[in-house]
CSV table of C-alpha atoms in Angstrom, one decimal:
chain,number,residue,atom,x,y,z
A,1,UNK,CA,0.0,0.0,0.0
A,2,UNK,CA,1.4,3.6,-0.5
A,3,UNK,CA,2.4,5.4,2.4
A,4,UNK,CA,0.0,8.4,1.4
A,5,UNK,CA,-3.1,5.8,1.8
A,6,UNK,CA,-2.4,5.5,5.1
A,7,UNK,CA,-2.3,9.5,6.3
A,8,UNK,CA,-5.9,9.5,7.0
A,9,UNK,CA,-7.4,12.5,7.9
A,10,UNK,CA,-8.8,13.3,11.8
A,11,UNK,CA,-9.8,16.5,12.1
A,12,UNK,CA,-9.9,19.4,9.4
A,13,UNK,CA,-11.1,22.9,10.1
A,14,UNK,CA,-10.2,26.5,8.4
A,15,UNK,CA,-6.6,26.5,8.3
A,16,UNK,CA,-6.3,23.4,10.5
A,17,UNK,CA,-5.6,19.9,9.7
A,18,UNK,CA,-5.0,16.4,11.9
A,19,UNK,CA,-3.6,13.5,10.1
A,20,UNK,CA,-3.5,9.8,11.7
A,21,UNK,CA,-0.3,8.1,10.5
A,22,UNK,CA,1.2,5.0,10.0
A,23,UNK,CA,3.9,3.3,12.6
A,24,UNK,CA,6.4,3.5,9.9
A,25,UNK,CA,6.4,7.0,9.6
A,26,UNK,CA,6.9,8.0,13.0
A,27,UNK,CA,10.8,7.0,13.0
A,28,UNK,CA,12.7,9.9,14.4
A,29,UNK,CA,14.6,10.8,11.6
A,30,UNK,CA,11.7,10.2,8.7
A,31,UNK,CA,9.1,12.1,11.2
A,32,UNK,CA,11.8,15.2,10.7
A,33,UNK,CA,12.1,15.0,7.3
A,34,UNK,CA,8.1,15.2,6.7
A,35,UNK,CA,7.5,18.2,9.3
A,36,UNK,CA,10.6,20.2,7.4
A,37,UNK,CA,9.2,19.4,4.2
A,38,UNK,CA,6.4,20.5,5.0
A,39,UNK,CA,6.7,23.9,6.8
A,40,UNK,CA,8.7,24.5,3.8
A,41,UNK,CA,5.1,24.7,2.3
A,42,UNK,CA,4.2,28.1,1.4
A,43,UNK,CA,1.3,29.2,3.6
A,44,UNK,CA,2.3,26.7,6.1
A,45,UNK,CA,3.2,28.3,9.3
A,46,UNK,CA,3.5,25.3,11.4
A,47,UNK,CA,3.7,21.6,11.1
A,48,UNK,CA,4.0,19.0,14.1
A,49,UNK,CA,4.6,15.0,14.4
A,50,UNK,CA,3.4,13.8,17.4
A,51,UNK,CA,5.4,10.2,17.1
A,52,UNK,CA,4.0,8.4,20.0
A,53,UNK,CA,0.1,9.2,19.4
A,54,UNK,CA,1.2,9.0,15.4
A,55,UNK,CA,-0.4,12.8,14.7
A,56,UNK,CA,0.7,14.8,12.0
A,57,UNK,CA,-0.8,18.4,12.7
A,58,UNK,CA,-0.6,21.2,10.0
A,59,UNK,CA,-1.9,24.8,10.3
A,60,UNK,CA,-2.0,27.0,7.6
A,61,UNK,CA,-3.3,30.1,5.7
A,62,UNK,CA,-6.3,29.6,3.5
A,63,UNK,CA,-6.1,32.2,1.5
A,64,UNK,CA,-2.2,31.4,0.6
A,65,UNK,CA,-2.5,27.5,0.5
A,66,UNK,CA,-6.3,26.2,0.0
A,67,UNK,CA,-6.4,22.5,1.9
A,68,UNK,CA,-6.4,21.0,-2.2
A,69,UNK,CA,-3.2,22.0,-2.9
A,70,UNK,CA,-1.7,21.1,0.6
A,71,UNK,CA,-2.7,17.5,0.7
A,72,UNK,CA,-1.0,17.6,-3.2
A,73,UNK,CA,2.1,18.8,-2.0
A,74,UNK,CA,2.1,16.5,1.0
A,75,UNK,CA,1.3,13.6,-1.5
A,76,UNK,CA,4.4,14.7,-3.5
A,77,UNK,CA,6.6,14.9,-0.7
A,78,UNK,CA,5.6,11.1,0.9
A,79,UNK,CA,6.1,9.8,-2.5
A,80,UNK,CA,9.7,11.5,-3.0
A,81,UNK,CA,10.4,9.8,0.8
A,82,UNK,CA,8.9,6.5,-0.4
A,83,UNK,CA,10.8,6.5,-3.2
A,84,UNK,CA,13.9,7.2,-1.8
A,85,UNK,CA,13.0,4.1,0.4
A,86,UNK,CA,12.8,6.1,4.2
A,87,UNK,CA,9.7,3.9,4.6
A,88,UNK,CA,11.2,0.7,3.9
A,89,UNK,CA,10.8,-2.6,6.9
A,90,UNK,CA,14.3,-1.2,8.2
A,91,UNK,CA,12.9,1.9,9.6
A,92,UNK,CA,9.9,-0.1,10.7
A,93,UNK,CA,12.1,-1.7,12.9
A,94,UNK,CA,14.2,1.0,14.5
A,95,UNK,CA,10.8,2.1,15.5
A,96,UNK,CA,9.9,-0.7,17.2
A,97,UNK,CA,13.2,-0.9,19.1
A,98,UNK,CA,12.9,2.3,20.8
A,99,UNK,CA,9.8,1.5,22.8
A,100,UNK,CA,11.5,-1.4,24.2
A,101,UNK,CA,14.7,-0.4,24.6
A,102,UNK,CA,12.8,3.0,26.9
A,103,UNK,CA,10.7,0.6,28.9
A,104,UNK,CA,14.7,-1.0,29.9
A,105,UNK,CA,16.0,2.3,31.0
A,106,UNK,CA,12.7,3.7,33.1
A,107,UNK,CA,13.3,0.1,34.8
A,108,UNK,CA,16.9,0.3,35.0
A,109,UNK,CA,16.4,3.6,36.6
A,110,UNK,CA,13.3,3.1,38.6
A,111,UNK,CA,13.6,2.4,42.6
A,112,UNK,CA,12.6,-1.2,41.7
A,113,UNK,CA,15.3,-1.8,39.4
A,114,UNK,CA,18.2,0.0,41.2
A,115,UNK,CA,17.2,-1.8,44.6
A,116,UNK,CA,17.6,-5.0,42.2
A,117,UNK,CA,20.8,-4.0,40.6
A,118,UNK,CA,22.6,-2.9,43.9
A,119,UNK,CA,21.6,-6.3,45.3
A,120,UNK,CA,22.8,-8.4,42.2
A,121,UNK,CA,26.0,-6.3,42.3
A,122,UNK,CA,26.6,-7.2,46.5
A,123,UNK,CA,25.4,-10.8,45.7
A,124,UNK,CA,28.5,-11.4,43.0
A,125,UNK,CA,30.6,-9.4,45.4
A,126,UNK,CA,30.0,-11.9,48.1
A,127,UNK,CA,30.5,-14.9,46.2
A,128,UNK,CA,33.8,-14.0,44.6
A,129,UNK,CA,34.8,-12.6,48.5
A,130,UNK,CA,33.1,-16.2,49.8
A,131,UNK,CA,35.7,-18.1,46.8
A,132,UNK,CA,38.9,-16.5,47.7
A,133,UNK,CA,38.2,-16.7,51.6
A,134,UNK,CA,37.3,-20.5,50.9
A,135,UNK,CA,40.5,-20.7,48.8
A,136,UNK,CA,42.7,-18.9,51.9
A,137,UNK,CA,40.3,-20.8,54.9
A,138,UNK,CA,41.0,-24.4,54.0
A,139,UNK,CA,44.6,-24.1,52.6
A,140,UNK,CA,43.3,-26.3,49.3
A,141,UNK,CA,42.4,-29.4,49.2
A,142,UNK,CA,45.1,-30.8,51.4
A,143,UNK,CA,43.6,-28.9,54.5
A,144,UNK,CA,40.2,-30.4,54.3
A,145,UNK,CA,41.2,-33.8,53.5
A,146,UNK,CA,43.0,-33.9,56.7
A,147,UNK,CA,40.3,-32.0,59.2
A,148,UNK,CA,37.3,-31.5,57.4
A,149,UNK,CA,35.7,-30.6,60.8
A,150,UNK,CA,37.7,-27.5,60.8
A,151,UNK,CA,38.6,-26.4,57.1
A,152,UNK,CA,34.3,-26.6,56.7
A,153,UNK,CA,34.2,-24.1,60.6
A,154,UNK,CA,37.1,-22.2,59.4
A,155,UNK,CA,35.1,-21.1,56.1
A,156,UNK,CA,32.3,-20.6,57.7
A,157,UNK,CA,33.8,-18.0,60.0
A,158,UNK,CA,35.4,-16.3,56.9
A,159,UNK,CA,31.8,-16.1,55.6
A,160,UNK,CA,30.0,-14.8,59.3
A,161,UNK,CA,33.1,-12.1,59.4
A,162,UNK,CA,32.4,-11.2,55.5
A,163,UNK,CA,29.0,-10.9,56.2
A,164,UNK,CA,29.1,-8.7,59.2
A,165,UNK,CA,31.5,-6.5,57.6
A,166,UNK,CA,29.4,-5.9,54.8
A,167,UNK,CA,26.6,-5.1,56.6
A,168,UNK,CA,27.7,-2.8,59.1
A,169,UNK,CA,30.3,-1.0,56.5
A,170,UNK,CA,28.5,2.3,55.8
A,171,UNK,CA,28.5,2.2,59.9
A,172,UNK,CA,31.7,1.8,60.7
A,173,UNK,CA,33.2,4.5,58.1
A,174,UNK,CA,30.1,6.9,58.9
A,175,UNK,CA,29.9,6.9,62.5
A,176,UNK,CA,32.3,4.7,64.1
A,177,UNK,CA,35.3,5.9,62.7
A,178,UNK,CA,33.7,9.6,63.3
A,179,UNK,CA,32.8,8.9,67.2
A,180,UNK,CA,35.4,5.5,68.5
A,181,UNK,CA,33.9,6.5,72.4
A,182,UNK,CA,30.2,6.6,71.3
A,183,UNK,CA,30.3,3.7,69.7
A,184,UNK,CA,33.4,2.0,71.9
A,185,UNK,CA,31.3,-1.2,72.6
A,186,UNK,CA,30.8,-1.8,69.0
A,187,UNK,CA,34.4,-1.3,68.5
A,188,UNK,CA,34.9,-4.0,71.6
A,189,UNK,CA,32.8,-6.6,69.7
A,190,UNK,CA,34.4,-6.2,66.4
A,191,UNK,CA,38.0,-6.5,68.3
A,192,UNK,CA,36.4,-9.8,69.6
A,193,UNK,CA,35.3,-10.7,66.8
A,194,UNK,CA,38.8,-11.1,65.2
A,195,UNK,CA,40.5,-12.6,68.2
A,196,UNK,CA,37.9,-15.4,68.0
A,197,UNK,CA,38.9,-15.3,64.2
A,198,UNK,CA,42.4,-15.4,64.9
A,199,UNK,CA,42.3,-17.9,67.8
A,200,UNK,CA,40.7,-20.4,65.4
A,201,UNK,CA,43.4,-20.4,62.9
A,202,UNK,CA,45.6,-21.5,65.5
A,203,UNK,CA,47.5,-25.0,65.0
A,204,UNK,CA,46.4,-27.6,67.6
């Protein structure tokens, strides 16, 4: 079908005109070309394309440009662009990418979606920390071959001590780095913490 077939005409009134247009016309850089073209028009004075609601909206002067000769003219001008093949299936589908690829970015950069980023981000964090820790707790293979009891509790701890590190971070650089007396039990626990972790590495 011919592209100008399918610029139907909405609304009309004195020096006012509303066209419904195809999907394949509303492609960024084909939707410039047509409103250009068109305010080039003489007796044109404005000429929108609404791409999302597919609305081509024209106003012009009567007595300079009667509504016969504009649709002519805007015949011409969608046959030049056919011709020149700006309505070909390729467009068609760079229109059809943009939706999609706009719906990805308002959820990347929703609340939603950063919540769901940060925690994908701290969850690969804590399994590459959990696979070197592993590595360093049991000594390789050697280490758990010859007290799996305590290569499987020395892991562990590794993981309880990543863990609570992790999730008291912003806390400890925020405010118990800023006030060490305020917060002097917290610092007590933490130095208890790693003399448990220490004590356990011990040799028997």
């Amino acid at each position: 079908m011919a592209i100008q077939k399918e610029f139907v005409v909405r609304f009309r009134s004195e020096g006012h005109v509303r066209f419904q247009i195809p999907q394949r016309a509303a492609h960024a850089e084909v939707a410039k070309l047509i409103t250009d073209k068109v305010a080039a028009i003489k007796g044109v004075h404005a000429a929108s394309l609404f791409r999302r609601s597919r609305k081509l909206v024209i106003r012009y002067r009567e007595d300079e440009c009667g509504f016969i000769d504009l649709a002519k003219q805007l015949h011409s001008i969608l046959a030049a662009l056919e011709q020149q093949g700006w309505f070909a299936p390729k467009a068609v589908v760079d229109v059809s990418k943009k939706p999609l690829l706009g719906l990805k970015h308002r959820l990347q950069n929703s609340g939603v979606g950063r919540w769901f980023g940060e925690k994908m981000t701290a969850a690969k964090e804590t399994a590459q920390a959990a696979k070197i820790l592993g590595k360093m707790g049991t000594k390789g293979p050697k280490a758990l071959f010859r007290d799996p009891e305590k290569a499987v509790i020395d892991f562990l701890n590794d993981i309880l001590v990543l863990y609570l590190i992790k999730v008291h971070w912003t806390r400890i650089t925020q405010q118990w780095l800023v006030r060490p007396l305020a917060y002097r039990y917290e610092w007590l626990a933490m130095f208890y913490m790693f003399f448990l972790l220490v004590r356990s590495r011990r040799p028997k």
